[in-house]
Amino acid sequence: MRRMYPLLVAVLLALLLTGCGANSNQNGTADVPNASLSANSSSGIDTKGQSSSEATAPPTEASPSDAPSPVASNATDDQVLDVAKQAVEYLRERDLSSLAQMIDPEQGLRFSPYFHVNPDTDLVFKTESLPTFKDATKLKWGTADGSGDPIELSFRDYYDKFVYDRDFEDAPKISINKLIGTGNTKFNGSEIYPNASFVEFHFPGFDEKNDGMDWESLVLVFVPSEADWKLAAIVHGQWTT
């Protein structure tokens, strides 16, 4: 009988161990991790600890009050070009009434027969004093390049020779605040009108034999005036000796 005691003890221990293992599997805490603790669960938390709504939310746009307000005197090149194209259209149509409305009321409209703007000899007209094509009075517009002779012409004749002697509205090249035409006479319009912008309507030449020495330009100078640009000078450019 005593020999059977160890055998019975071993059987009882085996039964107890079997029962404990069954209970552990039923409780579900021994082998399988809880899925709710997965880092990739649908709780909306990313690996950086942010909710999915925070991670994908678009940046907040600045309110209109935060945007810089436009400055009237700093118009874009496109704005200046638009005004220049309007002016050159009036010149082509010889519409002086419309052109007069574009003249700067304070500085008036200067006419320069060459790139070198000369404050001493150039004629300047205010809106109300702009000549007409019917006026036959000869005026002195400066001195001719080379000869130095006085340029004495009626407004019509000056216009036909030193303003719109070419169809500048159809010029093949247009430049803003940078000259294309070059020669011995330097353009000094930016010195006379330091806050101005200018537009050049340029023909590079008309006869190949002249190798570009017969180029011509029409330069329109505009000064800022409140929210607009006003015409301050009409400058004629061409090859000079």
Coordinates of N, CA and C in Angstrom, one line a residue:
M1 N 0.8 -1.2 0.0 CA 0.0 0.0 0.0 C 0.9 1.2 0.0
R2 N 1.9 1.2 0.8 CA 2.8 2.4 0.9 C 3.5 2.6 -0.5
R3 N 3.7 1.5 -1.3 CA 4.3 1.6 -2.6 C 3.4 2.4 -3.5
M4 N 2.1 2.4 -3.3 CA 1.2 3.1 -4.2 C 1.1 4.6 -3.9
Y5 N 1.5 5.0 -2.8 CA 1.4 6.5 -2.4 C 2.1 7.4 -3.4
P6 N 3.4 7.0 -3.8 CA 4.0 7.9 -4.8 C 3.3 8.0 -6.1
L7 N 2.7 6.9 -6.5 CA 2.0 6.8 -7.8 C 0.8 7.7 -7.8
L8 N 0.0 7.6 -6.6 CA -1.2 8.5 -6.5 C -0.9 9.9 -6.4
V9 N 0.2 10.3 -5.8 CA 0.6 11.7 -5.7 C 1.0 12.2 -7.1
A10 N 1.6 11.4 -7.9 CA 2.0 11.8 -9.2 C 0.8 12.1 -10.1
V11 N -0.2 11.2 -9.9 CA -1.5 11.3 -10.7 C -2.2 12.6 -10.3
L12 N -2.3 12.8 -9.0 CA -3.0 14.0 -8.5 C -2.3 15.3 -9.0
L13 N -1.0 15.4 -9.0 CA -0.3 16.5 -9.5 C -0.5 16.8 -11.0
A14 N -0.6 15.6 -11.7 CA -0.8 15.8 -13.2 C -2.2 16.3 -13.4
L15 N -3.2 15.9 -12.7 CA -4.6 16.4 -12.8 C -4.6 17.9 -12.5
L16 N -3.9 18.3 -11.4 CA -3.9 19.7 -11.0 C -3.3 20.6 -12.1
L17 N -2.2 20.2 -12.7 CA -1.5 21.0 -13.7 C -2.4 21.1 -15.0
T18 N -3.1 20.0 -15.3 CA -4.0 20.0 -16.5 C -5.1 21.0 -16.3
G19 N -5.6 21.1 -15.1 CA -6.8 22.0 -14.8 C -6.3 23.4 -14.9
C20 N -5.1 23.7 -14.4 CA -4.6 25.1 -14.5 C -4.4 25.6 -15.9
G21 N -3.9 24.7 -16.7 CA -3.6 25.1 -18.1 C -4.9 25.4 -18.9
A22 N -6.0 24.6 -18.6 CA -7.2 24.8 -19.2 C -7.8 26.2 -18.8
N23 N -7.7 26.5 -17.6 CA -8.3 27.8 -17.1 C -7.6 29.0 -17.7
S24 N -6.2 28.9 -17.9 CA -5.5 30.0 -18.5 C -5.9 30.2 -19.9
N25 N -6.1 29.2 -20.7 CA -6.5 29.4 -22.1 C -7.9 29.9 -22.2
Q26 N -8.8 29.6 -21.2 CA -10.2 30.2 -21.3 C -10.2 31.6 -20.9
N27 N -9.3 32.1 -20.1 CA -9.3 33.5 -19.8 C -8.6 34.4 -20.9
G28 N -7.9 33.8 -21.8 CA -7.3 34.5 -23.0 C -6.2 35.5 -22.6
T29 N -5.5 35.3 -21.5 CA -4.5 36.2 -21.2 C -3.1 35.7 -21.2
A30 N -2.9 34.4 -21.6 CA -1.6 33.8 -21.5 C -0.8 33.9 -22.8
D31 N -1.5 33.7 -23.9 CA -0.7 33.6 -25.2 C -1.0 34.8 -26.2
V32 N -2.3 35.2 -26.4 CA -2.7 36.1 -27.4 C -2.7 37.5 -26.9
P33 N -2.0 38.5 -27.6 CA -2.1 39.9 -27.1 C -3.4 40.5 -27.5
N34 N -3.8 41.5 -26.7 CA -5.1 42.2 -26.9 C -4.9 43.1 -28.1
A35 N -5.8 42.9 -29.1 CA -5.8 43.6 -30.4 C -6.0 45.1 -30.2
S36 N -6.7 45.5 -29.1 CA -7.0 46.9 -28.9 C -5.7 47.7 -28.6
L37 N -4.6 47.0 -28.3 CA -3.4 47.7 -28.0 C -2.5 47.9 -29.2
S38 N -2.9 47.4 -30.4 CA -2.1 47.5 -31.6 C -1.9 49.0 -32.0
A39 N -0.6 49.3 -32.4 CA -0.3 50.7 -32.8 C -1.0 51.1 -34.0
N40 N -1.5 50.1 -34.8 CA -2.2 50.4 -36.1 C -3.6 50.2 -36.0
S41 N -4.2 50.4 -34.8 CA -5.6 50.2 -34.6 C -6.4 51.4 -35.2
S42 N -7.7 51.4 -35.2 CA -8.5 52.4 -35.8 C -8.9 53.5 -34.8
S43 N -8.0 53.7 -33.7 CA -8.3 54.7 -32.7 C -8.0 56.1 -33.2
G44 N -7.3 56.2 -34.3 CA -6.9 57.5 -34.8 C -5.6 58.1 -34.3
I45 N -4.8 57.3 -33.8 CA -3.5 57.7 -33.3 C -2.4 57.2 -34.2
D46 N -1.6 58.1 -34.7 CA -0.5 57.7 -35.6 C 0.7 57.4 -34.7
T47 N 1.8 57.1 -35.4 CA 3.0 56.7 -34.7 C 3.7 57.9 -33.9
K48 N 3.2 59.1 -34.2 CA 3.8 60.3 -33.5 C 2.8 60.8 -32.4
G49 N 1.8 60.0 -32.2 CA 0.9 60.4 -31.1 C -0.1 61.4 -31.5
Q50 N -0.3 61.7 -32.8 CA -1.3 62.6 -33.3 C -2.5 61.8 -33.8
S51 N -3.7 62.4 -33.6 CA -4.9 61.8 -34.1 C -4.8 61.9 -35.6
S52 N -5.5 61.0 -36.4 CA -5.5 61.0 -37.8 C -6.1 62.3 -38.3
S53 N -7.1 62.9 -37.7 CA -7.6 64.1 -38.1 C -6.6 65.3 -38.0
E54 N -5.8 65.2 -37.0 CA -4.8 66.3 -36.9 C -3.7 66.1 -37.9
A55 N -3.3 64.9 -38.2 CA -2.2 64.6 -39.1 C -2.6 65.0 -40.6
T56 N -3.8 64.9 -40.9 CA -4.2 65.1 -42.3 C -5.0 66.5 -42.5
A57 N -5.2 67.2 -41.5 CA -5.9 68.5 -41.6 C -5.1 69.5 -42.4
P58 N -5.7 70.2 -43.4 CA -5.0 71.2 -44.2 C -4.6 72.3 -43.4
P59 N -3.5 73.0 -43.8 CA -3.0 74.2 -43.1 C -4.1 75.3 -43.1
T60 N -4.1 76.1 -42.1 CA -5.1 77.2 -42.0 C -4.6 78.3 -42.9
E61 N -5.5 78.8 -43.8 CA -5.2 79.9 -44.7 C -5.3 81.2 -43.9
A62 N -4.4 82.2 -44.4 CA -4.3 83.5 -43.7 C -5.6 84.2 -44.1
S63 N -6.1 85.0 -43.1 CA -7.3 85.8 -43.4 C -6.9 86.9 -44.3
P64 N -7.9 87.5 -45.0 CA -7.6 88.6 -46.0 C -6.9 89.7 -45.3
S65 N -7.1 90.0 -44.1 CA -6.5 91.1 -43.4 C -5.0 90.9 -43.3
D66 N -4.5 89.6 -43.3 CA -3.1 89.3 -43.2 C -2.4 89.6 -44.5
A67 N -3.1 89.6 -45.6 CA -2.4 89.8 -46.9 C -2.0 91.2 -47.1
P68 N -0.8 91.4 -47.8 CA -0.3 92.8 -48.0 C -1.2 93.5 -48.9
S69 N -1.4 94.8 -48.7 CA -2.3 95.6 -49.5 C -1.4 96.1 -50.7
P70 N -2.0 96.2 -51.9 CA -1.3 96.7 -53.1 C -0.9 98.1 -52.9
V71 N 0.3 98.5 -53.5 CA 0.7 99.9 -53.4 C 0.5 100.4 -54.8
A72 N -0.2 101.5 -54.9 CA -0.6 102.1 -56.2 C 0.6 102.5 -57.1
S73 N 1.7 102.9 -56.4 CA 2.8 103.4 -57.2 C 3.7 102.3 -57.7
N74 N 3.5 101.1 -57.3 CA 4.3 99.9 -57.7 C 3.5 99.0 -58.6
A75 N 3.0 99.6 -59.7 CA 2.2 98.8 -60.7 C 3.1 97.8 -61.4
T76 N 2.6 96.7 -61.8 CA 3.4 95.7 -62.4 C 3.7 96.1 -63.9
D77 N 4.7 95.4 -64.4 CA 5.1 95.7 -65.8 C 3.9 95.5 -66.7
D78 N 3.1 94.6 -66.4 CA 1.9 94.3 -67.3 C 1.0 95.6 -67.3
Q79 N 0.8 96.2 -66.2 CA 0.0 97.4 -66.1 C 0.6 98.5 -66.9
V80 N 1.9 98.7 -66.8 CA 2.5 99.8 -67.5 C 2.4 99.5 -69.0
L81 N 2.6 98.3 -69.4 CA 2.5 97.9 -70.8 C 1.1 98.1 -71.4
D82 N 0.1 97.8 -70.6 CA -1.3 98.1 -71.0 C -1.5 99.5 -71.3
V83 N -1.0 100.4 -70.4 CA -1.2 101.8 -70.6 C -0.4 102.3 -71.8
A84 N 0.8 101.8 -72.0 CA 1.6 102.2 -73.2 C 0.9 101.7 -74.5
K85 N 0.3 100.6 -74.5 CA -0.3 100.1 -75.7 C -1.6 101.0 -76.0
Q86 N -2.2 101.4 -75.0 CA -3.4 102.3 -75.2 C -2.9 103.6 -75.8
A87 N -1.8 104.2 -75.2 CA -1.2 105.4 -75.7 C -0.8 105.3 -77.2
V88 N -0.1 104.2 -77.5 CA 0.4 104.1 -78.9 C -0.7 103.9 -79.9
E89 N -1.8 103.4 -79.4 CA -3.0 103.3 -80.3 C -3.6 104.7 -80.5
Y90 N -3.6 105.5 -79.5 CA -4.1 106.9 -79.7 C -3.2 107.6 -80.7
L91 N -1.9 107.4 -80.6 CA -0.9 108.0 -81.5 C -1.1 107.5 -82.9
R92 N -1.4 106.3 -83.1 CA -1.6 105.7 -84.4 C -2.9 106.3 -85.0
E93 N -3.9 106.5 -84.2 CA -5.2 107.0 -84.7 C -5.2 108.5 -84.7
R94 N -4.1 109.1 -84.3 CA -4.0 110.6 -84.2 C -5.1 111.2 -83.4
D95 N -5.4 110.4 -82.3 CA -6.5 110.8 -81.4 C -5.9 111.7 -80.3
L96 N -5.7 112.9 -80.5 CA -5.1 113.8 -79.5 C -6.0 114.1 -78.3
S97 N -7.3 114.1 -78.5 CA -8.2 114.3 -77.4 C -8.1 113.2 -76.4
S98 N -8.0 111.9 -76.8 CA -7.9 110.8 -75.9 C -6.5 110.8 -75.3
L99 N -5.5 111.1 -76.1 CA -4.1 111.2 -75.6 C -3.9 112.2 -74.5
A100 N -4.6 113.4 -74.7 CA -4.5 114.5 -73.7 C -5.0 114.1 -72.3
Q101 N -5.9 113.1 -72.3 CA -6.4 112.7 -71.0 C -5.4 111.8 -70.2
M102 N -4.4 111.3 -70.9 CA -3.4 110.5 -70.3 C -2.2 111.3 -69.8
I103 N -2.1 112.6 -70.2 CA -1.0 113.5 -69.8 C -1.0 113.7 -68.3
D104 N 0.2 113.6 -67.7 CA 0.4 113.9 -66.3 C 0.0 115.4 -66.0
P105 N -0.9 115.6 -65.1 CA -1.4 117.0 -64.9 C -0.4 118.0 -64.3
E106 N 0.6 117.4 -63.6 CA 1.6 118.3 -63.0 C 2.8 118.5 -63.9
Q107 N 3.3 117.5 -64.5 CA 4.5 117.6 -65.3 C 4.3 117.9 -66.7
G108 N 3.1 117.6 -67.2 CA 2.8 117.8 -68.6 C 3.4 116.8 -69.5
L109 N 3.4 117.0 -70.8 CA 3.9 116.0 -71.8 C 5.1 116.6 -72.5
R110 N 6.3 115.9 -72.4 CA 7.5 116.4 -73.1 C 7.6 115.7 -74.4
F111 N 8.2 116.4 -75.4 CA 8.5 115.8 -76.7 C 10.0 115.9 -76.9
S112 N 10.6 114.8 -77.1 CA 12.1 114.8 -77.3 C 12.4 114.1 -78.6
P113 N 13.0 114.8 -79.6 CA 13.3 114.2 -80.9 C 14.3 113.1 -80.9
Y114 N 15.1 113.0 -79.8 CA 16.2 112.0 -79.7 C 16.2 111.4 -78.3
F115 N 17.0 110.4 -78.1 CA 17.0 109.7 -76.8 C 17.5 110.6 -75.7
H116 N 18.3 111.5 -76.0 CA 18.8 112.4 -75.0 C 17.7 113.5 -74.7
V117 N 17.1 113.3 -73.5 CA 16.1 114.3 -73.1 C 16.8 115.5 -72.6
N118 N 16.4 116.7 -73.2 CA 17.0 117.9 -72.9 C 16.0 118.9 -72.2
P119 N 16.1 119.0 -70.9 CA 15.2 119.9 -70.2 C 15.2 121.4 -70.6
D120 N 16.4 121.8 -71.3 CA 16.5 123.2 -71.7 C 15.8 123.5 -73.0
T121 N 15.7 122.5 -73.9 CA 15.2 122.7 -75.2 C 13.9 122.0 -75.6
D122 N 13.7 120.9 -74.9 CA 12.5 120.1 -75.2 C 11.2 120.9 -74.9
L123 N 10.2 120.8 -75.7 CA 8.9 121.4 -75.5 C 8.0 120.6 -74.6
V124 N 7.4 121.2 -73.6 CA 6.5 120.5 -72.7 C 5.1 121.2 -72.7
F125 N 4.1 120.3 -72.8 CA 2.7 120.9 -72.9 C 1.8 120.3 -71.9
K126 N 1.0 121.1 -71.2 CA 0.0 120.6 -70.3 C -1.2 120.2 -71.2
T127 N -2.1 119.5 -70.5 CA -3.3 118.9 -71.3 C -4.0 120.0 -72.1
E128 N -4.3 121.1 -71.5 CA -5.1 122.2 -72.1 C -4.3 122.9 -73.2
S129 N -3.0 122.8 -73.3 CA -2.2 123.5 -74.2 C -1.6 122.7 -75.3
L130 N -1.9 121.4 -75.4 CA -1.4 120.5 -76.4 C -1.8 121.0 -77.8
P131 N -0.9 121.2 -78.7 CA -1.2 121.7 -80.0 C -2.1 120.7 -80.8
T132 N -2.7 121.2 -81.9 CA -3.5 120.4 -82.8 C -2.9 120.3 -84.1
F133 N -3.3 119.4 -84.9 CA -2.8 119.2 -86.3 C -3.1 120.4 -87.2
K134 N -4.1 121.2 -86.8 CA -4.5 122.3 -87.6 C -3.6 123.6 -87.4
D135 N -2.8 123.5 -86.3 CA -2.0 124.6 -85.9 C -0.7 124.6 -86.8
A136 N -0.6 125.6 -87.7 CA 0.5 125.7 -88.6 C 1.7 126.5 -88.0
T137 N 1.6 126.9 -86.8 CA 2.7 127.7 -86.2 C 4.0 126.8 -86.1
K138 N 5.1 127.3 -86.5 CA 6.3 126.5 -86.4 C 7.0 126.8 -85.0
L139 N 7.3 125.7 -84.4 CA 7.9 125.7 -83.0 C 9.3 125.2 -83.1
K140 N 10.2 125.6 -82.2 CA 11.5 125.0 -82.1 C 11.6 123.9 -81.1
W141 N 11.8 122.7 -81.7 CA 11.8 121.5 -80.9 C 13.1 121.0 -80.4
G142 N 14.2 121.7 -80.7 CA 15.5 121.3 -80.3 C 16.4 121.5 -81.5
T143 N 17.6 120.8 -81.5 CA 18.5 120.9 -82.6 C 18.7 119.5 -83.3
A144 N 18.9 119.6 -84.6 CA 19.1 118.3 -85.4 C 20.4 117.7 -85.1
D145 N 20.4 116.4 -85.0 CA 21.7 115.6 -84.8 C 22.6 115.8 -86.0
G146 N 23.8 116.0 -85.7 CA 24.8 116.1 -86.8 C 25.0 117.5 -87.2
S147 N 24.0 118.1 -87.8 CA 24.1 119.5 -88.3 C 24.0 120.6 -87.2
G148 N 23.3 120.3 -86.1 CA 23.1 121.2 -85.1 C 22.1 122.3 -85.4
D149 N 21.4 122.2 -86.6 CA 20.4 123.1 -87.0 C 19.2 123.0 -86.1
P150 N 18.5 124.1 -85.9 CA 17.3 124.1 -85.1 C 16.2 123.3 -85.8
I151 N 15.5 122.5 -85.0 CA 14.3 121.8 -85.6 C 13.1 122.7 -85.4
E152 N 12.7 123.3 -86.5 CA 11.6 124.2 -86.5 C 10.5 123.7 -87.4
L153 N 9.5 123.1 -86.8 CA 8.4 122.5 -87.5 C 7.1 122.8 -86.8
S154 N 6.0 122.7 -87.6 CA 4.7 122.7 -87.0 C 4.5 121.4 -86.2
F155 N 3.5 121.4 -85.4 CA 3.2 120.2 -84.6 C 2.9 119.0 -85.5
R156 N 2.2 119.2 -86.6 CA 1.9 118.1 -87.5 C 3.2 117.6 -88.1
D157 N 4.0 118.5 -88.6 CA 5.3 118.0 -89.2 C 6.2 117.3 -88.2
Y158 N 6.3 117.9 -87.0 CA 7.1 117.2 -86.0 C 6.5 115.8 -85.7
Y159 N 5.2 115.7 -85.6 CA 4.6 114.5 -85.3 C 4.9 113.4 -86.3
D160 N 4.9 113.8 -87.6 CA 5.1 112.9 -88.7 C 6.6 112.5 -88.8
K161 N 7.5 113.3 -88.2 CA 8.9 113.0 -88.3 C 9.5 112.4 -87.0
F162 N 9.0 112.9 -85.9 CA 9.7 112.5 -84.6 C 8.7 111.9 -83.6
V163 N 7.5 111.6 -84.0 CA 6.6 110.9 -83.1 C 6.2 109.6 -83.7
Y164 N 5.4 109.7 -84.8 CA 4.8 108.5 -85.4 C 5.2 108.4 -86.9
D165 N 6.5 108.3 -87.1 CA 6.9 108.2 -88.5 C 7.0 106.7 -88.9
R166 N 6.8 105.8 -88.0 CA 6.6 104.4 -88.3 C 5.4 103.9 -87.5
D167 N 4.9 102.7 -88.0 CA 3.7 102.2 -87.3 C 4.2 101.4 -86.1
F168 N 4.5 102.2 -85.0 CA 5.0 101.6 -83.8 C 4.1 100.7 -83.1
E169 N 2.8 100.8 -83.3 CA 1.9 99.9 -82.7 C 2.2 98.4 -83.1
D170 N 2.7 98.3 -84.3 CA 3.1 96.9 -84.8 C 4.6 96.7 -84.8
A171 N 5.3 97.4 -83.9 CA 6.7 97.2 -83.8 C 7.0 95.7 -83.4
P172 N 8.0 95.1 -84.0 CA 8.3 93.7 -83.7 C 8.9 93.4 -82.3
K173 N 9.4 94.5 -81.7 CA 10.0 94.3 -80.4 C 9.5 95.4 -79.4
I174 N 9.2 95.0 -78.2 CA 8.7 95.9 -77.2 C 9.5 95.6 -75.9
S175 N 10.0 96.6 -75.3 CA 10.7 96.4 -74.0 C 10.2 97.3 -72.9
I176 N 10.3 96.8 -71.7 CA 9.8 97.6 -70.5 C 11.0 97.9 -69.6
N177 N 11.3 99.2 -69.4 CA 12.3 99.6 -68.5 C 13.7 99.1 -68.9
K178 N 13.9 98.7 -70.2 CA 15.2 98.3 -70.6 C 15.3 98.6 -72.1
L179 N 16.2 99.4 -72.5 CA 16.3 99.8 -73.9 C 16.9 98.7 -74.9
I180 N 16.3 98.7 -76.1 CA 16.8 97.8 -77.1 C 17.7 98.6 -78.0
G181 N 17.2 99.8 -78.5 CA 17.9 100.6 -79.4 C 19.2 101.2 -78.7
T182 N 20.3 101.1 -79.4 CA 21.5 101.6 -78.9 C 22.2 102.5 -80.0
G183 N 22.9 103.5 -79.5 CA 23.6 104.4 -80.4 C 24.5 105.3 -79.6
N184 N 25.0 106.3 -80.3 CA 25.9 107.3 -79.6 C 25.1 108.2 -78.6
T185 N 23.8 108.3 -78.9 CA 23.0 109.2 -78.0 C 22.4 108.3 -76.9
K186 N 22.7 108.5 -75.7 CA 22.3 107.7 -74.6 C 20.9 108.2 -74.0
F187 N 20.1 107.3 -73.7 CA 18.8 107.6 -73.1 C 18.9 108.0 -71.7
N188 N 18.5 109.2 -71.3 CA 18.6 109.7 -69.9 C 17.3 109.9 -69.3
G189 N 16.2 109.4 -69.9 CA 14.9 109.6 -69.3 C 14.7 109.2 -67.9
S190 N 15.4 108.1 -67.5 CA 15.3 107.7 -66.1 C 15.9 108.7 -65.1
E191 N 16.8 109.5 -65.6 CA 17.4 110.5 -64.8 C 16.5 111.7 -64.6
I192 N 15.8 112.1 -65.7 CA 14.9 113.2 -65.7 C 13.6 112.8 -64.9
Y193 N 13.2 111.5 -65.0 CA 12.0 111.0 -64.3 C 12.4 109.8 -63.5
P194 N 13.0 110.0 -62.3 CA 13.6 108.9 -61.5 C 12.6 107.9 -61.1
N195 N 11.3 108.2 -60.9 CA 10.3 107.3 -60.4 C 9.4 106.8 -61.6
A196 N 9.9 107.0 -62.8 CA 9.0 106.6 -63.9 C 9.3 105.2 -64.4
S197 N 8.4 104.7 -65.3 CA 8.6 103.5 -66.1 C 8.5 103.9 -67.5
F198 N 9.2 103.2 -68.4 CA 9.1 103.5 -69.8 C 9.0 102.2 -70.6
V199 N 8.3 102.4 -71.8 CA 8.1 101.3 -72.7 C 8.7 101.7 -74.1
E200 N 9.5 100.8 -74.6 CA 10.1 101.1 -76.0 C 9.4 100.2 -77.0
F201 N 9.0 100.8 -78.1 CA 8.5 100.1 -79.3 C 9.5 100.2 -80.3
H202 N 10.1 99.1 -80.7 CA 11.4 99.2 -81.5 C 11.3 98.4 -82.8
F203 N 11.9 99.1 -83.8 CA 12.1 98.4 -85.1 C 13.6 98.2 -85.2
P204 N 14.1 97.0 -85.3 CA 15.6 96.8 -85.4 C 16.2 97.3 -86.7
G205 N 15.5 97.6 -87.7 CA 16.0 98.1 -89.0 C 15.0 97.8 -90.1
F206 N 15.3 98.4 -91.3 CA 14.4 98.3 -92.4 C 15.1 97.8 -93.7
D207 N 16.4 98.0 -93.8 CA 17.1 97.6 -94.9 C 18.3 96.8 -94.5
E208 N 18.5 95.6 -94.9 CA 19.6 94.7 -94.5 C 20.9 95.3 -94.9
K209 N 21.0 96.1 -95.9 CA 22.2 96.8 -96.3 C 22.8 97.7 -95.2
N210 N 21.9 98.2 -94.4 CA 22.3 99.2 -93.4 C 22.8 98.5 -92.1
D211 N 22.7 97.2 -92.1 CA 23.2 96.4 -91.0 C 22.7 96.9 -89.6
G212 N 21.4 97.2 -89.6 CA 20.8 97.7 -88.3 C 21.0 99.1 -87.9
M213 N 21.7 99.9 -88.8 CA 21.9 101.2 -88.4 C 20.8 102.2 -88.7
D214 N 19.7 101.6 -89.3 CA 18.5 102.4 -89.5 C 17.4 102.0 -88.6
W215 N 17.7 101.6 -87.4 CA 16.7 101.2 -86.4 C 16.0 102.5 -85.9
E216 N 14.8 102.3 -85.4 CA 14.0 103.4 -84.8 C 13.2 102.9 -83.6
S217 N 13.0 103.8 -82.7 CA 12.2 103.5 -81.5 C 11.3 104.6 -81.1
L218 N 10.2 104.2 -80.5 CA 9.3 105.2 -79.8 C 9.3 104.8 -78.4
V219 N 9.7 105.7 -77.5 CA 9.8 105.5 -76.1 C 8.7 106.3 -75.4
L220 N 7.8 105.7 -74.6 CA 6.8 106.4 -73.9 C 7.2 106.3 -72.4
V221 N 7.3 107.5 -71.7 CA 7.6 107.5 -70.3 C 6.4 107.8 -69.5
F222 N 6.2 107.0 -68.5 CA 5.0 107.2 -67.6 C 5.5 107.4 -66.1
V223 N 4.8 108.3 -65.5 CA 5.0 108.5 -64.1 C 3.8 108.1 -63.2
P224 N 4.1 107.6 -62.0 CA 2.9 107.1 -61.2 C 2.1 108.3 -60.7
S225 N 0.8 108.1 -60.7 CA -0.2 109.1 -60.3 C -1.3 108.4 -59.6
E226 N -1.3 108.4 -58.3 CA -2.2 107.7 -57.4 C -2.3 106.3 -57.9
A227 N -3.4 105.8 -58.3 CA -3.5 104.4 -58.7 C -3.3 104.1 -60.2
D228 N -2.8 105.1 -60.9 CA -2.6 105.0 -62.3 C -1.2 105.5 -62.8
W229 N -1.0 105.4 -64.1 CA 0.2 105.9 -64.7 C -0.1 106.9 -65.7
K230 N 0.6 108.0 -65.7 CA 0.3 109.1 -66.6 C 1.5 109.3 -67.6
L231 N 1.2 109.7 -68.8 CA 2.2 110.0 -69.8 C 2.9 111.3 -69.6
A232 N 4.3 111.2 -69.5 CA 5.1 112.3 -69.2 C 6.0 112.7 -70.3
A233 N 6.3 111.8 -71.2 CA 7.3 112.1 -72.3 C 7.1 111.1 -73.5
I234 N 7.2 111.7 -74.7 CA 7.3 110.9 -75.9 C 8.6 111.1 -76.5
V235 N 9.4 110.1 -76.5 CA 10.8 110.2 -77.0 C 11.0 109.4 -78.2
H236 N 11.6 110.0 -79.2 CA 11.9 109.4 -80.5 C 13.4 108.9 -80.5
G237 N 13.6 107.7 -80.9 CA 15.0 107.2 -80.9 C 15.4 106.7 -82.3
Q238 N 16.6 106.9 -82.7 CA 17.1 106.4 -84.0 C 18.6 106.4 -83.9
W239 N 19.3 105.8 -84.9 CA 20.7 105.8 -85.0 C 21.2 107.2 -85.2
T240 N 22.2 107.6 -84.4 CA 22.8 109.0 -84.5 C 24.3 108.9 -84.6
T241 N 24.9 109.8 -85.3 CA 26.3 109.8 -85.5 C 27.1 110.4 -84.4

